[in-house]
Structure formats: structure tokens, C-alpha cells
Amino acid sequence: MSEIVYLNGEFMPLDAARIPVLDRGFIFGDGVYEVIPVYSRRPFRLAEHLRRLQHSLDGIRLANPLADAAWTKLMREIVARNDGDDQSIYLQVTRGVARRDHAFPKNIKQTVFMMSGLLTTPAREQIDKGVAAITAADFRWLKCDVKSVSLLGNCLLRQMAVDAGATETILFRDGKLTEASASNVFVVKNGVLLAPPKNNLVLPGITYDVVLEIAHAREFDVEVRDISEAEARGADEIWVTSSTKEVLAVTTLDGKPVGDGAPGMLFRRMHALYQDYKRDVMRAA
Ligand code: PDD
């Protein structure tokens, strides 16, 4: 079955979807997006993803083209029309099509695009052995809480990881840990789980929230606070989280082992709890 996508009110095969070259998403990267994991054909944490979408739209002063109920209906439909019980929905809203001018055009319609493909979560080996990460200066803009389609900074940073044979690039700004090129970052030191606070320098990750909720519920020692670069480099454990990576242990940083170079005890506990949580939520849905 060819992938079926949604574009501006219609479902169609991916190959048939076209946008005009003057779309501001293409010309300026003027748009926002969401990635929503789907387990057993049910979107995970949908209300939270829709809330973040609204936050991103507000952040770029763009009206939400659809009510939450309409988004929910569309997502159900796109999941039903595509293969696989576990999928990953990608949706994007841009400011629309207009003659090129930096200032916002008046009276144009947003472009709405959605697709859904098979969800690929980390391979068993990555979970068991952990992954490599490198570090870099966070040179992105100061609105990283907006899930903007202008991802050139993130793409450049992620390619640095690929070039180094690593999975992620962990970022520092002004001596502090922010996040990674496409995930949030947690650190463990002396049994305490440390998380950078949510602010304009990081994407408010949905998985980050799930991990913190589980950690609080299971009475982990948790501190949400600024983490210095030195603390991150001296960590016993480092984790990266995202909707598609779920929770992964970083076992080498810039080629040096993190802790003893194997996924740590707290990681193994959190990974198992995360899987249980997913299963329970989906069963209850
Ligand atoms: N990225 N930080 C950044 C910069 C990200 O791009 C992402 C996710 C996250 C984690 O957010 P969440 O837990 O809500 O997935 C943090 C998605 C998956 C992507 O761009 O494909």
C-alpha cells in the first residue's frame, strides 16, 4: 500500500501531494510541526501534543487552522489509512502561499500537511548497549521552545553526530546543558536524576514530561535545574528522550565512556517503567 497523506482538506498518495513553490514553509521555513507516536493505532499523549502545537503556533503568531476535535479526527483517519499498528504521525502547518515578503501576508490560508509512517523505535542493541553522542555549542535561535520547521540549526548539529559515527549531538549554551539536536537530555549523578528546566532554550518534550512523571511517581530523587557542562561531562549516566527514541542511554560522550560505559541502573529501571507505562496507557485508552 502506498503511503496516504493529508494536504489541505484531501487525502492522497504521497507521490501526488504538491505545494506551490511560494509556500512560506518552503521560502522562509515559516511554519511549525509535531511528531506524535502511535501505539496500537492510538496516538500517545495526543492532548499534550495538541497543546504544544498551539504553543508553537502562538509563538509564531499563526492561527490554529483546526479545532482539537478536527485534528483528532484527521489523525484517526490518517492512521487508519496507513500500514502498521505502531506509527509516527508528522503534521505541519505553514503560514501559506504568498508573494515573497518577510512581513506576514494578509488573508491567506495556512497550509496543513499530515503523514504517518511506521514507527521505528531503537533496536534492541541500542537499548542494551547504549549509544554514542558528541557535544557542540548550541548555536540555534532563542525560541527553541517553538517546534519550528526551520530546523537548519538542528540538521547541522545532527549531521555532526552522523559524521562522527554517533547518534546524537548534546548541546551546551553559556556553559549549561540545553538539549540534543533532536531529543531532550537527562543526567544522573550520585543516584539523582537531573533535568534541565523547560524554558525558551529547549523544546518542551512530551517524552521528557512522561519520564519526569514516572520518576516522581516511583520516588526517584529528581532535581529539575540548570546543569553545568562540567556536571554533564562528569555524569554517571546520560539519557536522551524523544517520541521516537523513547529513552536511550548515552554510553560514550566525545569518545569517552559515560560512567562505566554501559547503560546505568537508573536507565534500565526507567526504560522498563516507560515500556510498562506505554502498555498500561494504551490498554486503558
Ligand atoms: N523531535 N528536542 C528537540 C530539538 C526535538 O527535535 C525533539 C523531538 C525533542 C523531544 O520531544 P518529544 O519527546 O516531544 O518527541 C526534544 C522529533 C521527534 C522530530 O523532530 O522528529
Coordinates of N, CA and C and ligand atoms in Angstrom, one line a residue, residues 33-37 49 52 88 90 140 144 146-148 151 154 168 171 179-185 201-210 241-246 274, ligand 1:
Y33 N 5.6 22.3 13.5 CA 5.2 20.9 13.3 C 5.1 20.1 14.6
E34 N 4.6 18.9 14.4 CA 4.5 18.0 15.6 C 4.9 16.6 15.1
V35 N 5.4 15.7 16.0 CA 5.6 14.3 15.7 C 4.9 13.6 16.8
I36 N 4.0 12.7 16.5 CA 3.2 12.0 17.5 C 3.3 10.5 17.4
P37 N 3.8 9.8 18.4 CA 3.9 8.4 18.3 C 2.5 7.7 18.4
H49 N 0.3 16.8 22.9 CA 0.9 17.2 21.6 C 0.1 18.4 21.0
R52 N 1.0 21.5 22.8 CA 2.3 22.0 22.3 C 2.2 22.7 20.9
S88 N 4.1 6.8 13.3 CA 4.6 8.0 13.8 C 3.9 9.1 12.9
Y90 N 3.4 12.7 11.5 CA 4.1 14.0 11.3 C 3.0 15.0 10.8
R140 N 21.7 27.6 18.0 CA 20.3 27.8 17.5 C 19.8 29.2 18.0
C144 N 13.7 28.1 21.1 CA 13.8 26.6 20.8 C 12.6 25.9 21.4
V146 N 9.7 26.7 20.5 CA 8.7 26.6 19.4 C 9.2 25.4 18.5
K147 N 8.3 24.5 18.2 CA 8.6 23.4 17.3 C 8.5 23.9 15.8
S148 N 9.5 24.6 15.5 CA 9.5 25.3 14.1 C 10.1 24.3 13.1
L151 N 14.6 24.1 10.7 CA 15.4 23.1 11.5 C 16.9 23.1 11.1
N154 N 19.3 22.5 13.8 CA 19.3 21.1 14.3 C 19.9 20.2 13.3
E168 N 23.7 11.1 18.6 CA 23.2 12.5 18.9 C 24.3 13.5 19.2
L171 N 24.0 19.5 23.5 CA 24.3 20.9 23.3 C 24.5 21.7 24.6
E179 N 19.8 20.8 25.4 CA 19.1 19.5 24.9 C 20.1 18.9 23.9
A180 N 19.5 18.1 23.0 CA 20.3 17.5 21.9 C 19.7 17.9 20.6
S181 N 20.3 17.5 19.5 CA 19.8 18.0 18.2 C 18.4 17.6 17.9
A182 N 17.9 16.5 18.4 CA 16.5 16.1 18.2 C 16.0 15.3 19.4
S183 N 16.5 15.6 20.5 CA 16.0 15.0 21.8 C 16.3 15.8 23.0
N184 N 15.6 15.5 24.1 CA 15.9 16.1 25.4 C 16.9 15.3 26.1
V185 N 17.6 15.8 27.1 CA 18.7 15.1 27.7 C 18.5 15.1 29.3
L201 N 15.0 27.8 25.8 CA 16.2 27.3 25.2 C 16.1 25.8 24.8
V202 N 14.9 25.2 25.2 CA 14.7 23.8 24.9 C 13.3 23.5 24.4
L203 N 13.1 22.5 23.7 CA 11.8 22.0 23.3 C 11.2 21.4 24.5
P204 N 9.9 21.8 24.8 CA 9.3 21.1 25.9 C 8.8 19.7 25.5
G205 N 9.7 18.7 25.7 CA 9.4 17.4 25.1 C 8.3 16.7 25.8
I206 N 7.5 16.0 25.1 CA 6.4 15.2 25.6 C 7.0 14.0 26.4
T207 N 8.0 13.4 25.8 CA 8.7 12.2 26.4 C 9.4 12.7 27.7
Y208 N 10.0 13.9 27.7 CA 10.6 14.4 28.9 C 9.6 14.5 30.0
D209 N 8.3 15.0 29.7 CA 7.3 15.0 30.8 C 6.9 13.6 31.3
V210 N 6.8 12.7 30.3 CA 6.5 11.3 30.8 C 7.5 10.7 31.7
T241 N 15.9 11.5 25.3 CA 14.5 11.1 25.1 C 13.8 11.8 24.0
S242 N 13.0 11.1 23.3 CA 12.1 11.7 22.3 C 11.0 10.7 21.9
S243 N 10.0 11.2 21.2 CA 8.9 10.4 20.9 C 9.3 9.1 20.1
T244 N 10.3 9.2 19.3 CA 10.7 8.0 18.5 C 11.8 7.2 19.2
K245 N 12.7 7.9 19.9 CA 13.8 7.2 20.6 C 13.3 6.7 22.0
E246 N 12.2 7.2 22.5 CA 11.7 6.9 23.8 C 12.8 7.3 24.8
Y274 N 9.0 2.8 31.5 CA 8.5 3.5 30.4 C 7.7 2.6 29.5
Ligands
PDD1 N1 12.0 15.7 17.8 N2 14.2 18.4 21.4 C1 14.3 18.5 20.1 C2 15.1 19.6 19.5 C3 13.5 17.6 19.3 O1 13.5 17.8 17.9 C4 12.7 16.7 19.9 C5 11.8 15.7 19.1 C6 12.7 16.6 21.3 C7 11.8 15.6 22.1 O2 10.4 15.9 22.0 P1 9.3 14.8 22.1 O3 9.6 14.0 23.4 O4 8.1 15.5 22.3 O5 9.4 13.9 20.9 C8 13.4 17.5 22.0 C9 11.1 15.0 16.9 C10 10.8 13.5 17.3 C11 11.5 15.2 15.5 O6 11.8 16.3 15.1 O7 11.4 14.2 14.7

